[in-house]
PDB file of C-alpha atoms and ligand atoms in Angstrom:
ATOM      1  CA  UNK A 262     -43.894 -22.518   9.137  1.00 22.00           C
ATOM      2  CA  UNK A 263     -41.241 -20.680   7.514  1.00 26.00           C
ATOM      3  CA  UNK A 264     -43.345 -17.861   5.633  1.00 26.00           C
ATOM      4  CA  UNK A 265     -41.473 -16.535   2.880  1.00 29.00           C
ATOM      5  CA  UNK A 266     -42.343 -13.128   2.603  1.00 31.00           C
ATOM      6  CA  UNK A 267     -41.625 -11.203  -0.825  1.00 29.00           C
ATOM      7  CA  UNK A 268     -41.931  -7.255  -1.002  1.00 37.00           C
ATOM      8  CA  UNK A 269     -44.088  -6.076  -4.197  1.00 33.00           C
ATOM      9  CA  UNK A 270     -40.240  -6.392  -5.636  1.00 37.00           C
ATOM     10  CA  UNK A 271     -39.507  -9.085  -4.789  1.00 38.00           C
ATOM     11  CA  UNK A 272     -40.216 -11.738  -7.695  1.00 35.00           C
ATOM     12  CA  UNK A 273     -36.526 -13.449  -8.788  1.00 38.00           C
ATOM     13  CA  UNK A 274     -32.190 -13.860  -8.572  1.00 44.00           C
ATOM     14  CA  UNK A 275     -31.882 -12.134  -4.377  1.00 53.00           C
ATOM     15  CA  UNK A 276     -32.712 -13.947  -2.369  1.00 54.00           C
ATOM     16  CA  UNK A 277     -35.731 -12.705  -0.686  1.00 50.00           C
ATOM     17  CA  UNK A 278     -36.458 -11.881   2.658  1.00 56.00           C
ATOM     18  CA  UNK A 279     -38.591 -14.065   6.058  1.00 44.00           C
ATOM     19  CA  UNK A 280     -39.610 -14.429   8.931  1.00 38.00           C
ATOM     20  CA  UNK A 281     -39.225 -18.154  10.801  1.00 37.00           C
ATOM     21  CA  UNK A 282     -42.176 -19.456  13.267  1.00 35.00           C
ATOM     22  CA  UNK A 283     -41.309 -22.791  13.063  1.00 35.00           C
ATOM     23  CA  UNK A 284     -40.038 -25.355  10.466  1.00 38.00           C
ATOM     24  CA  UNK A 285     -42.325 -27.054   7.784  1.00 35.00           C
ATOM     25  CA  UNK A 286     -44.125 -26.576   4.433  1.00 34.00           C
ATOM     26  CA  UNK A 287     -44.116 -23.146   2.554  1.00 36.00           C
ATOM     27  CA  UNK A 288     -46.670 -23.032  -0.071  1.00 37.00           C
ATOM     28  CA  UNK A 289     -45.223 -22.027  -2.939  1.00 38.00           C
ATOM     29  CA  UNK A 290     -47.133 -19.698  -5.639  1.00 41.00           C
ATOM     30  CA  UNK A 291     -48.360 -21.410  -8.829  1.00 44.00           C
ATOM     31  CA  UNK A 292     -45.468 -21.079 -11.689  1.00 45.00           C
ATOM     32  CA  UNK A 293     -48.224 -19.277 -14.039  1.00 45.00           C
ATOM     33  CA  UNK A 294     -47.431 -18.399 -17.570  1.00 46.00           C
ATOM     34  CA  UNK A 295     -48.652 -15.018 -16.973  1.00 46.00           C
ATOM     35  CA  UNK A 296     -45.395 -13.146 -17.021  1.00 59.00           C
ATOM     36  CA  UNK A 297     -41.711 -13.592 -18.015  1.00 76.00           C
ATOM     37  CA  UNK A 298     -39.611 -11.878 -15.433  1.00 89.00           C
ATOM     38  CA  UNK A 299     -35.662 -12.590 -15.842  1.00 90.00           C
ATOM     39  CA  UNK A 300     -33.579 -12.965 -12.514  1.00 95.00           C
ATOM     40  CA  UNK A 301     -32.220 -10.327 -11.267  1.00 92.00           C
ATOM     41  CA  UNK A 302     -29.610 -12.369  -8.442  1.00 92.00           C
ATOM     42  CA  UNK A 303     -31.538 -11.081  -5.933  1.00 90.00           C
ATOM     43  CA  UNK A 304     -34.173 -13.598  -5.269  1.00 86.00           C
ATOM     44  CA  UNK A 305     -36.805 -11.502  -7.485  1.00 81.00           C
ATOM     45  CA  UNK A 306     -37.288 -11.501 -11.251  1.00 82.00           C
ATOM     46  CA  UNK A 307     -37.402  -8.470 -13.925  1.00 77.00           C
ATOM     47  CA  UNK A 308     -39.497  -8.082 -16.720  1.00 71.00           C
ATOM     48  CA  UNK A 309     -37.407  -8.048 -19.625  1.00 68.00           C
ATOM     49  CA  UNK A 310     -38.549  -6.609 -23.181  1.00 61.00           C
ATOM     50  CA  UNK A 311     -38.824  -8.622 -25.651  1.00 61.00           C
ATOM     51  CA  UNK A 312     -38.834 -11.526 -23.362  1.00 65.00           C
ATOM     52  CA  UNK A 313     -36.405 -14.197 -23.940  1.00 69.00           C
ATOM     53  CA  UNK A 314     -36.810 -17.469 -25.632  1.00 68.00           C
ATOM     54  CA  UNK A 315     -36.796 -20.917 -23.874  1.00 70.00           C
ATOM     55  CA  UNK A 316     -34.999 -23.134 -25.356  1.00 66.00           C
ATOM     56  CA  UNK A 317     -34.882 -26.661 -25.694  1.00 54.00           C
ATOM     57  CA  UNK A 318     -31.344 -27.955 -24.367  1.00 52.00           C
ATOM     58  CA  UNK A 319     -30.176 -30.598 -27.210  1.00 50.00           C
ATOM     59  CA  UNK A 320     -31.367 -34.317 -26.319  1.00 47.00           C
ATOM     60  CA  UNK A 321     -34.000 -33.456 -23.913  1.00 49.00           C
ATOM     61  CA  UNK A 322     -36.829 -33.388 -27.042  1.00 46.00           C
ATOM     62  CA  UNK A 323     -38.826 -30.409 -28.556  1.00 43.00           C
ATOM     63  CA  UNK A 324     -40.825 -30.497 -25.555  1.00 49.00           C
ATOM     64  CA  UNK A 325     -40.733 -27.632 -23.003  1.00 53.00           C
ATOM     65  CA  UNK A 326     -39.573 -29.095 -19.581  1.00 52.00           C
ATOM     66  CA  UNK A 327     -41.744 -29.656 -17.289  1.00 90.00           C
ATOM     67  CA  UNK A 328     -40.396 -29.538 -14.066  1.00 97.00           C
ATOM     68  CA  UNK A 329     -41.091 -25.867 -13.651  1.00 97.00           C
ATOM     69  CA  UNK A 330     -38.015 -24.192 -14.959  1.00 97.00           C
ATOM     70  CA  UNK A 331     -36.414 -23.437 -17.623  1.00 97.00           C
ATOM     71  CA  UNK A 332     -33.183 -22.884 -19.971  1.00 97.00           C
ATOM     72  CA  UNK A 333     -32.588 -20.160 -21.438  1.00 97.00           C
ATOM     73  CA  UNK A 334     -29.571 -20.693 -23.887  1.00 98.00           C
ATOM     74  CA  UNK A 335     -26.961 -19.345 -21.287  1.00 98.00           C
ATOM     75  CA  UNK A 336     -24.008 -21.470 -19.828  1.00 98.00           C
ATOM     76  CA  UNK A 337     -23.656 -22.922 -17.206  1.00 98.00           C
ATOM     77  CA  UNK A 338     -20.672 -23.642 -14.787  1.00 98.00           C
ATOM     78  CA  UNK A 339     -18.976 -27.349 -15.966  1.00 98.00           C
ATOM     79  CA  UNK A 340     -16.394 -29.275 -14.277  1.00 98.00           C
ATOM     80  CA  UNK A 341     -15.217 -28.755 -10.855  1.00 98.00           C
ATOM     81  CA  UNK A 342     -16.501 -25.151  -9.447  1.00 98.00           C
ATOM     82  CA  UNK A 343     -14.279 -23.683  -7.411  1.00 98.00           C
ATOM     83  CA  UNK A 344     -15.286 -21.268  -5.013  1.00 98.00           C
ATOM     84  CA  UNK A 345     -12.966 -18.557  -2.858  1.00 98.00           C
ATOM     85  CA  UNK A 346     -13.948 -16.635   0.138  1.00 99.00           C
ATOM     86  CA  UNK A 347     -13.172 -13.134   0.594  1.00 99.00           C
ATOM     87  CA  UNK A 348     -13.440 -12.288   4.399  1.00 99.00           C
ATOM     88  CA  UNK A 349     -14.065  -8.529   4.525  1.00 99.00           C
ATOM     89  CA  UNK A 350     -14.239  -6.333   7.390  1.00 98.00           C
ATOM     90  CA  UNK A 351     -13.687  -7.780  11.034  1.00 98.00           C
ATOM     91  CA  UNK A 352     -13.974 -11.714  11.992  1.00 98.00           C
ATOM     92  CA  UNK A 353     -10.989 -12.162  14.240  1.00 98.00           C
ATOM     93  CA  UNK A 354     -12.113 -14.530  16.430  1.00 98.00           C
ATOM     94  CA  UNK A 355     -15.146 -15.991  14.783  1.00 98.00           C
ATOM     95  CA  UNK A 356     -16.111 -19.967  14.343  1.00 98.00           C
ATOM     96  CA  UNK A 357     -17.575 -18.742  10.800  1.00 98.00           C
ATOM     97  CA  UNK A 358     -14.118 -19.178   8.972  1.00 98.00           C
ATOM     98  CA  UNK A 359     -13.863 -22.685  10.104  1.00 98.00           C
ATOM     99  CA  UNK A 360     -17.626 -23.447  10.274  1.00 98.00           C
ATOM    100  CA  UNK A 361     -18.112 -21.861   6.120  1.00 98.00           C
ATOM    101  CA  UNK A 362     -14.565 -23.392   5.090  1.00 98.00           C
ATOM    102  CA  UNK A 363     -15.505 -27.102   5.738  1.00 98.00           C
ATOM    103  CA  UNK A 364     -19.170 -25.864   4.064  1.00 98.00           C
ATOM    104  CA  UNK A 365     -17.357 -25.001   0.836  1.00 98.00           C
ATOM    105  CA  UNK A 366     -15.031 -27.562   1.637  1.00 98.00           C
ATOM    106  CA  UNK A 367     -17.764 -30.885   1.557  1.00 98.00           C
ATOM    107  CA  UNK A 368     -20.770 -29.458   0.240  1.00 98.00           C
ATOM    108  CA  UNK A 369     -19.327 -30.900  -3.701  1.00 98.00           C
ATOM    109  CA  UNK A 370     -20.289 -34.278  -3.679  1.00 98.00           C
ATOM    110  CA  UNK A 371     -22.509 -34.242  -1.285  1.00 98.00           C
ATOM    111  CA  UNK A 372     -26.400 -36.364  -1.602  1.00 98.00           C
ATOM    112  CA  UNK A 373     -27.095 -32.005  -1.683  1.00 98.00           C
ATOM    113  CA  UNK A 374     -25.644 -30.701  -4.454  1.00 98.00           C
ATOM    114  CA  UNK A 375     -26.191 -33.356  -6.297  1.00 98.00           C
ATOM    115  CA  UNK A 376     -29.335 -32.072  -6.951  1.00 98.00           C
ATOM    116  CA  UNK A 377     -27.484 -29.543  -9.002  1.00 98.00           C
ATOM    117  CA  UNK A 378     -26.766 -31.902 -11.781  1.00 98.00           C
ATOM    118  CA  UNK A 379     -30.350 -32.256 -13.423  1.00 98.00           C
ATOM    119  CA  UNK A 380     -29.465 -28.581 -14.672  1.00 98.00           C
ATOM    120  CA  UNK A 381     -27.438 -29.056 -18.112  1.00 98.00           C
ATOM    121  CA  UNK A 382     -26.268 -26.360 -21.120  1.00 98.00           C
ATOM    122  CA  UNK A 383     -27.591 -26.524 -24.679  1.00 97.00           C
ATOM    123  CA  UNK A 384     -25.390 -29.038 -25.548  1.00 98.00           C
ATOM    124  CA  UNK A 385     -26.646 -31.370 -22.871  1.00 97.00           C
ATOM    125  CA  UNK A 386     -23.143 -31.130 -20.615  1.00 98.00           C
ATOM    126  CA  UNK A 387     -24.717 -31.554 -17.147  1.00 98.00           C
ATOM    127  CA  UNK A 388     -23.539 -29.974 -14.004  1.00 98.00           C
ATOM    128  CA  UNK A 389     -20.649 -32.110 -11.729  1.00 98.00           C
ATOM    129  CA  UNK A 390     -20.917 -32.427  -8.169  1.00 98.00           C
ATOM    130  CA  UNK A 391     -17.820 -30.817  -7.731  1.00 98.00           C
ATOM    131  CA  UNK A 392     -16.493 -28.238  -5.828  1.00 98.00           C
ATOM    132  CA  UNK A 393     -12.737 -27.668  -4.812  1.00 98.00           C
ATOM    133  CA  UNK A 394     -12.475 -24.497  -1.669  1.00 98.00           C
ATOM    134  CA  UNK A 395      -9.613 -22.784  -4.236  1.00 98.00           C
ATOM    135  CA  UNK A 396      -8.862 -20.518  -1.731  1.00 98.00           C
ATOM    136  CA  UNK A 397      -9.506 -17.265   0.564  1.00 98.00           C
ATOM    137  CA  UNK A 398      -8.268 -13.849   1.502  1.00 98.00           C
ATOM    138  CA  UNK A 399      -9.416 -10.502   3.654  1.00 98.00           C
ATOM    139  CA  UNK A 400     -10.182  -7.286   3.317  1.00 98.00           C
ATOM    140  CA  UNK A 401      -9.543  -5.110   6.100  1.00 98.00           C
ATOM    141  CA  UNK A 402     -12.678  -2.559   4.817  1.00 98.00           C
ATOM    142  CA  UNK A 403     -11.223  -1.468   1.606  1.00 98.00           C
ATOM    143  CA  UNK A 404     -14.587  -0.141   0.813  1.00 98.00           C
ATOM    144  CA  UNK A 405     -15.521   1.077   4.503  1.00 98.00           C
ATOM    145  CA  UNK A 406     -19.195  -0.352   6.427  1.00 98.00           C
ATOM    146  CA  UNK A 407     -21.379   0.468   3.964  1.00 98.00           C
ATOM    147  CA  UNK A 408     -21.058  -1.107   0.321  1.00 98.00           C
ATOM    148  CA  UNK A 409     -22.742  -0.637  -2.661  1.00 98.00           C
ATOM    149  CA  UNK A 410     -23.630  -3.514  -5.249  1.00 98.00           C
ATOM    150  CA  UNK A 411     -20.199  -1.740  -6.798  1.00 98.00           C
ATOM    151  CA  UNK A 412     -18.540  -1.939  -4.274  1.00 98.00           C
ATOM    152  CA  UNK A 413     -19.164  -5.366  -3.786  1.00 98.00           C
ATOM    153  CA  UNK A 414     -17.494  -5.875  -7.241  1.00 98.00           C
ATOM    154  CA  UNK A 415     -15.113  -3.537  -6.767  1.00 98.00           C
ATOM    155  CA  UNK A 416     -14.058  -6.141  -3.111  1.00 98.00           C
ATOM    156  CA  UNK A 417     -13.688  -9.006  -5.517  1.00 98.00           C
ATOM    157  CA  UNK A 418     -11.450  -6.750  -8.332  1.00 98.00           C
ATOM    158  CA  UNK A 419      -9.180  -5.610  -5.991  1.00 98.00           C
ATOM    159  CA  UNK A 420      -8.815  -9.335  -4.629  1.00 98.00           C
ATOM    160  CA  UNK A 421      -8.086 -10.410  -7.812  1.00 98.00           C
ATOM    161  CA  UNK A 422      -6.348  -7.720  -9.763  1.00 98.00           C
ATOM    162  CA  UNK A 423      -4.022  -7.791  -6.297  1.00 98.00           C
ATOM    163  CA  UNK A 424      -3.497 -11.732  -6.588  1.00 98.00           C
ATOM    164  CA  UNK A 425      -4.945 -12.544  -3.321  1.00 98.00           C
ATOM    165  CA  UNK A 426      -7.030 -14.637  -5.077  1.00 98.00           C
ATOM    166  CA  UNK A 427      -6.391 -16.646  -8.985  1.00 98.00           C
ATOM    167  CA  UNK A 428      -8.843 -14.847 -11.686  1.00 98.00           C
ATOM    168  CA  UNK A 429     -11.143 -17.874 -12.200  1.00 98.00           C
ATOM    169  CA  UNK A 430     -14.209 -18.038 -14.658  1.00 98.00           C
ATOM    170  CA  UNK A 431     -14.997 -21.199 -13.577  1.00 98.00           C
ATOM    171  CA  UNK A 432     -15.338 -19.433  -9.877  1.00 98.00           C
ATOM    172  CA  UNK A 433     -17.693 -18.306  -7.930  1.00 98.00           C
ATOM    173  CA  UNK A 434     -15.972 -15.200  -5.529  1.00 98.00           C
ATOM    174  CA  UNK A 435     -18.000 -15.026  -1.981  1.00 98.00           C
ATOM    175  CA  UNK A 436     -18.060 -11.380   0.013  1.00 98.00           C
ATOM    176  CA  UNK A 437     -18.528 -12.411   3.402  1.00 99.00           C
ATOM    177  CA  UNK A 438     -18.945  -9.062   5.379  1.00 98.00           C
ATOM    178  CA  UNK A 439     -18.847  -9.662   9.415  1.00 98.00           C
ATOM    179  CA  UNK A 440     -21.719  -8.237  11.334  1.00 98.00           C
ATOM    180  CA  UNK A 441     -20.758  -4.426  11.404  1.00 98.00           C
ATOM    181  CA  UNK A 442     -21.008  -4.328   7.519  1.00 98.00           C
ATOM    182  CA  UNK A 443     -24.122  -2.951   5.381  1.00 98.00           C
ATOM    183  CA  UNK A 444     -25.168  -3.812   1.914  1.00 98.00           C
ATOM    184  CA  UNK A 445     -26.873  -0.564   0.805  1.00 98.00           C
ATOM    185  CA  UNK A 446     -29.321  -1.942  -1.796  1.00 97.00           C
ATOM    186  CA  UNK A 447     -31.213  -4.268   0.486  1.00 97.00           C
ATOM    187  CA  UNK A 448     -29.513  -6.490   2.735  1.00 98.00           C
ATOM    188  CA  UNK A 449     -31.651  -7.206   5.752  1.00 97.00           C
ATOM    189  CA  UNK A 450     -34.409  -5.643   3.911  1.00 96.00           C
ATOM    190  CA  UNK A 451     -34.636  -6.908   0.522  1.00 97.00           C
ATOM    191  CA  UNK A 452     -32.407  -9.711   0.573  1.00 97.00           C
ATOM    192  CA  UNK A 453     -29.617 -11.803   2.296  1.00 97.00           C
ATOM    193  CA  UNK A 454     -27.438 -12.750  -0.461  1.00 98.00           C
ATOM    194  CA  UNK A 455     -27.507 -12.107  -4.019  1.00 98.00           C
ATOM    195  CA  UNK A 456     -25.464 -13.548  -6.709  1.00 98.00           C
ATOM    196  CA  UNK A 457     -23.869 -11.815 -10.162  1.00 98.00           C
ATOM    197  CA  UNK A 458     -21.602 -11.555 -12.565  1.00 98.00           C
ATOM    198  CA  UNK A 459     -19.389  -9.100 -13.957  1.00 98.00           C
ATOM    199  CA  UNK A 460     -16.338  -8.255 -15.912  1.00 98.00           C
ATOM    200  CA  UNK A 461     -13.541  -7.738 -14.276  1.00 98.00           C
ATOM    201  CA  UNK A 462      -9.556  -7.967 -15.313  1.00 98.00           C
ATOM    202  CA  UNK A 463     -11.573  -8.840 -18.844  1.00 98.00           C
ATOM    203  CA  UNK A 464     -13.036 -11.713 -18.166  1.00 98.00           C
ATOM    204  CA  UNK A 465     -16.617 -13.304 -16.964  1.00 98.00           C
ATOM    205  CA  UNK A 466     -16.050 -13.120 -13.179  1.00 98.00           C
ATOM    206  CA  UNK A 467     -19.034 -14.629 -11.455  1.00 98.00           C
ATOM    207  CA  UNK A 468     -19.380 -13.589  -7.320  1.00 98.00           C
ATOM    208  CA  UNK A 469     -21.694 -13.424  -4.311  1.00 98.00           C
ATOM    209  CA  UNK A 470     -22.543 -11.163  -1.557  1.00 98.00           C
ATOM    210  CA  UNK A 471     -23.461 -13.204   2.018  1.00 98.00           C
ATOM    211  CA  UNK A 472     -23.395 -10.843   4.858  1.00 98.00           C
ATOM    212  CA  UNK A 473     -23.425 -11.740   8.190  1.00 98.00           C
ATOM    213  CA  UNK A 474     -26.765 -11.982   9.195  1.00 98.00           C
ATOM    214  CA  UNK A 475     -25.921 -11.521  12.860  1.00 98.00           C
ATOM    215  CA  UNK A 476     -27.165  -8.177  11.765  1.00 97.00           C
ATOM    216  CA  UNK A 477     -30.718  -9.055  11.767  1.00 97.00           C
ATOM    217  CA  UNK A 478     -31.477 -12.442  12.890  1.00 97.00           C
ATOM    218  CA  UNK A 479     -34.933 -12.627  12.674  1.00 96.00           C
ATOM    219  CA  UNK A 480     -35.299 -11.569   8.666  1.00 97.00           C
ATOM    220  CA  UNK A 481     -31.637 -13.856   7.193  1.00 97.00           C
ATOM    221  CA  UNK A 482     -31.627 -16.410  10.553  1.00 97.00           C
ATOM    222  CA  UNK A 483     -33.487 -19.318  10.123  1.00 97.00           C
ATOM    223  CA  UNK A 484     -32.838 -20.102  14.099  1.00 98.00           C
ATOM    224  CA  UNK A 485     -31.231 -18.196  16.855  1.00 96.00           C
ATOM    225  CA  UNK A 486     -29.351 -20.550  18.047  1.00 98.00           C
ATOM    226  CA  UNK A 487     -27.834 -23.394  15.525  1.00 98.00           C
ATOM    227  CA  UNK A 488     -25.978 -26.427  15.282  1.00 98.00           C
ATOM    228  CA  UNK A 489     -22.174 -24.996  15.197  1.00 97.00           C
ATOM    229  CA  UNK A 490     -23.141 -22.565  18.172  1.00 98.00           C
ATOM    230  CA  UNK A 491     -23.018 -19.494  15.674  1.00 98.00           C
ATOM    231  CA  UNK A 492     -25.767 -18.656  14.721  1.00 98.00           C
ATOM    232  CA  UNK A 493     -24.829 -15.724  11.892  1.00 98.00           C
ATOM    233  CA  UNK A 494     -22.447 -18.314  10.677  1.00 98.00           C
ATOM    234  CA  UNK A 495     -25.051 -21.280  10.107  1.00 98.00           C
ATOM    235  CA  UNK A 496     -27.651 -18.290   8.445  1.00 98.00           C
ATOM    236  CA  UNK A 497     -25.042 -17.772   6.201  1.00 98.00           C
ATOM    237  CA  UNK A 498     -24.360 -21.768   5.760  1.00 98.00           C
ATOM    238  CA  UNK A 499     -27.630 -21.506   4.145  1.00 98.00           C
ATOM    239  CA  UNK A 500     -27.362 -18.591   2.217  1.00 98.00           C
ATOM    240  CA  UNK A 501     -24.353 -19.959   0.676  1.00 98.00           C
ATOM    241  CA  UNK A 502     -25.193 -22.774  -0.596  1.00 98.00           C
ATOM    242  CA  UNK A 503     -28.698 -21.026  -1.857  1.00 98.00           C
ATOM    243  CA  UNK A 504     -26.302 -18.703  -3.939  1.00 98.00           C
ATOM    244  CA  UNK A 505     -23.420 -21.402  -5.058  1.00 98.00           C
ATOM    245  CA  UNK A 506     -26.333 -23.564  -6.469  1.00 98.00           C
ATOM    246  CA  UNK A 507     -28.047 -20.212  -8.536  1.00 98.00           C
ATOM    247  CA  UNK A 508     -24.540 -19.324  -9.057  1.00 98.00           C
ATOM    248  CA  UNK A 509     -23.311 -22.613 -11.217  1.00 98.00           C
ATOM    249  CA  UNK A 510     -26.716 -23.372 -12.847  1.00 98.00           C
ATOM    250  CA  UNK A 511     -27.448 -19.571 -14.107  1.00 98.00           C
ATOM    251  CA  UNK A 512     -23.978 -17.935 -13.947  1.00 98.00           C
ATOM    252  CA  UNK A 513     -24.842 -15.213 -15.889  1.00 98.00           C
ATOM    253  CA  UNK A 514     -28.271 -14.944 -15.390  1.00 98.00           C
ATOM    254  CA  UNK A 515     -30.071 -16.085 -18.626  1.00 98.00           C
ATOM    255  CA  UNK A 516     -29.841 -19.581 -18.440  1.00 98.00           C
ATOM    256  CA  UNK A 517     -31.794 -21.828 -16.004  1.00 98.00           C
ATOM    257  CA  UNK A 518     -35.288 -20.198 -13.866  1.00 98.00           C
ATOM    258  CA  UNK A 519     -38.546 -20.375 -14.097  1.00 97.00           C
ATOM    259  CA  UNK A 520     -41.367 -17.719 -15.728  1.00 95.00           C
ATOM    260  CA  UNK A 521     -41.380 -15.323 -12.708  1.00 96.00           C
ATOM    261  CA  UNK A 522     -37.570 -15.411 -12.675  1.00 97.00           C
ATOM    262  CA  UNK A 523     -36.953 -17.421 -10.125  1.00 97.00           C
ATOM    263  CA  UNK A 524     -33.485 -19.581  -9.953  1.00 98.00           C
ATOM    264  CA  UNK A 525     -33.291 -22.834  -8.321  1.00 98.00           C
ATOM    265  CA  UNK A 526     -32.588 -22.429  -5.010  1.00 98.00           C
ATOM    266  CA  UNK A 527     -35.543 -19.452  -4.731  1.00 98.00           C
ATOM    267  CA  UNK A 528     -37.734 -22.359  -5.129  1.00 98.00           C
ATOM    268  CA  UNK A 529     -37.260 -23.724  -2.383  1.00 98.00           C
ATOM    269  CA  UNK A 530     -36.102 -20.736   0.030  1.00 97.00           C
ATOM    270  CA  UNK A 531     -36.165 -21.064   3.759  1.00 97.00           C
ATOM    271  CA  UNK A 532     -37.422 -24.617   3.193  1.00 98.00           C
ATOM    272  CA  UNK A 533     -35.800 -26.974   4.788  1.00 98.00           C
ATOM    273  CA  UNK A 534     -37.224 -30.727   4.403  1.00 98.00           C
ATOM    274  CA  UNK A 535     -36.981 -33.127   7.291  1.00 98.00           C
ATOM    275  CA  UNK A 536     -34.888 -31.902  10.393  1.00 98.00           C
ATOM    276  CA  UNK A 537     -32.932 -33.204  13.277  1.00 98.00           C
ATOM    277  CA  UNK A 538     -32.580 -32.316  16.509  1.00 98.00           C
ATOM    278  CA  UNK A 539     -28.719 -31.503  17.740  1.00 98.00           C
ATOM    279  CA  UNK A 540     -27.663 -31.673  20.814  1.00 98.00           C
ATOM    280  CA  UNK A 541     -28.197 -28.214  21.923  1.00 98.00           C
ATOM    281  CA  UNK A 542     -31.569 -28.470  21.105  1.00 98.00           C
ATOM    282  CA  UNK A 543     -31.892 -26.309  17.537  1.00 98.00           C
ATOM    283  CA  UNK A 544     -32.433 -28.038  13.642  1.00 98.00           C
ATOM    284  CA  UNK A 545     -30.210 -29.188  11.527  1.00 98.00           C
ATOM    285  CA  UNK A 546     -30.888 -31.361   8.019  1.00 98.00           C
ATOM    286  CA  UNK A 547     -27.419 -32.216   6.806  1.00 98.00           C
ATOM    287  CA  UNK A 548     -23.960 -33.258   8.045  1.00 98.00           C
ATOM    288  CA  UNK A 549     -21.441 -32.336   5.534  1.00 98.00           C
ATOM    289  CA  UNK A 550     -17.682 -32.327   6.628  1.00 98.00           C
ATOM    290  CA  UNK A 551     -18.450 -33.986  10.220  1.00 98.00           C
ATOM    291  CA  UNK A 552     -20.689 -30.819  11.038  1.00 98.00           C
ATOM    292  CA  UNK A 553     -24.052 -30.416  11.490  1.00 98.00           C
ATOM    293  CA  UNK A 554     -26.052 -27.469   9.206  1.00 98.00           C
ATOM    294  CA  UNK A 555     -29.609 -26.364   8.787  1.00 98.00           C
ATOM    295  CA  UNK A 556     -29.651 -26.223   4.575  1.00 98.00           C
ATOM    296  CA  UNK A 557     -32.468 -24.641   2.370  1.00 98.00           C
ATOM    297  CA  UNK A 558     -33.295 -26.917   0.452  1.00 98.00           C
ATOM    298  CA  UNK A 559     -32.925 -26.957  -3.972  1.00 98.00           C
ATOM    299  CA  UNK A 560     -35.203 -27.568  -7.101  1.00 98.00           C
ATOM    300  CA  UNK A 561     -34.436 -31.033  -8.746  1.00 98.00           C
ATOM    301  CA  UNK A 562     -35.242 -30.185 -12.233  1.00 98.00           C
ATOM    302  CA  UNK A 563     -36.502 -33.960 -13.217  1.00 98.00           C
ATOM    303  CA  UNK A 564     -39.698 -35.644 -12.675  1.00 97.00           C
ATOM    304  CA  UNK A 565     -41.915 -32.530 -12.640  1.00 97.00           C
ATOM    305  CA  UNK A 566     -39.887 -30.543 -10.198  1.00 98.00           C
ATOM    306  CA  UNK A 567     -39.512 -30.537  -6.932  1.00 98.00           C
ATOM    307  CA  UNK A 568     -37.873 -29.115  -3.459  1.00 98.00           C
ATOM    308  CA  UNK A 569     -35.424 -31.833  -1.923  1.00 98.00           C
ATOM    309  CA  UNK A 570     -32.316 -32.132   0.264  1.00 98.00           C
ATOM    310  CA  UNK A 571     -30.936 -34.733  -1.530  1.00 98.00           C
ATOM    311  CA  UNK A 572     -30.871 -36.197  -5.334  1.00 98.00           C
ATOM    312  CA  UNK A 573     -31.519 -38.622  -6.800  1.00 97.00           C
TER     313      UNK A 573
HETATM  314 ZN1   ZN B 201     -31.275 -17.088  -4.737  1.00 51.94          ZN
END
């Protein structure tokens, strides 16, 4: 089974690390009342003083949600979410550019992304099952090969400020780094990817870091033989999906998360549901845009809450 290893620091908002031994069920710790943590965007929570209130959205009754995840009053991304890729470092000759562009073009409208429509804002407006792959650009190591969190934001700011991608507040910008690039706050040791938001050109911009897990296959790749034959790209696909659905339902880290500070995808990280065997012997669990992917499950905010690959 997949084992989710949590460091003592690993409680809610980065995608925490795992080692994989096989596919199967994962035992999740019970969602206890003992702590109120807020997301960091990196897959673990941190304590907030005072604890933020759990908010009952209009139209959803006076009782708190019993789905194991709670609304905290912040915005969600509404309408079609735009995805932008910033290919950082050296991606020449790497099929990841095709594999991951197909993912961004195809995930919207899928039964899988429909899970996010179970999330809503304070006006009871639900997330839409729509994602537009709105553009991409490249960055030739402008911040070197060892990126801090601040350097990742600089990569996004540079792409926007130079006009290589538009400034778009209904978007998630993904900084995708080649395997020779490290993220020094804990890529491969504390997380495989993360999402957050920041002020860029005067606007609240949502962005995500996803590194190439060929740098650390045992930590961030579910399998080293993958459906497309590019294990790094296939590993990134699952992490991009995870960060995208968290960024849509918790873009400013103040909307949907549980008492441990875990966002929707955190609650299902490294679980894959029912898989099929591809022609090369690898596992996949969905077909998007005609290509096979192995994507981790997401948390359904309905019927008591559960991990799934599709909704309803
Ligand atoms: Zn996460």
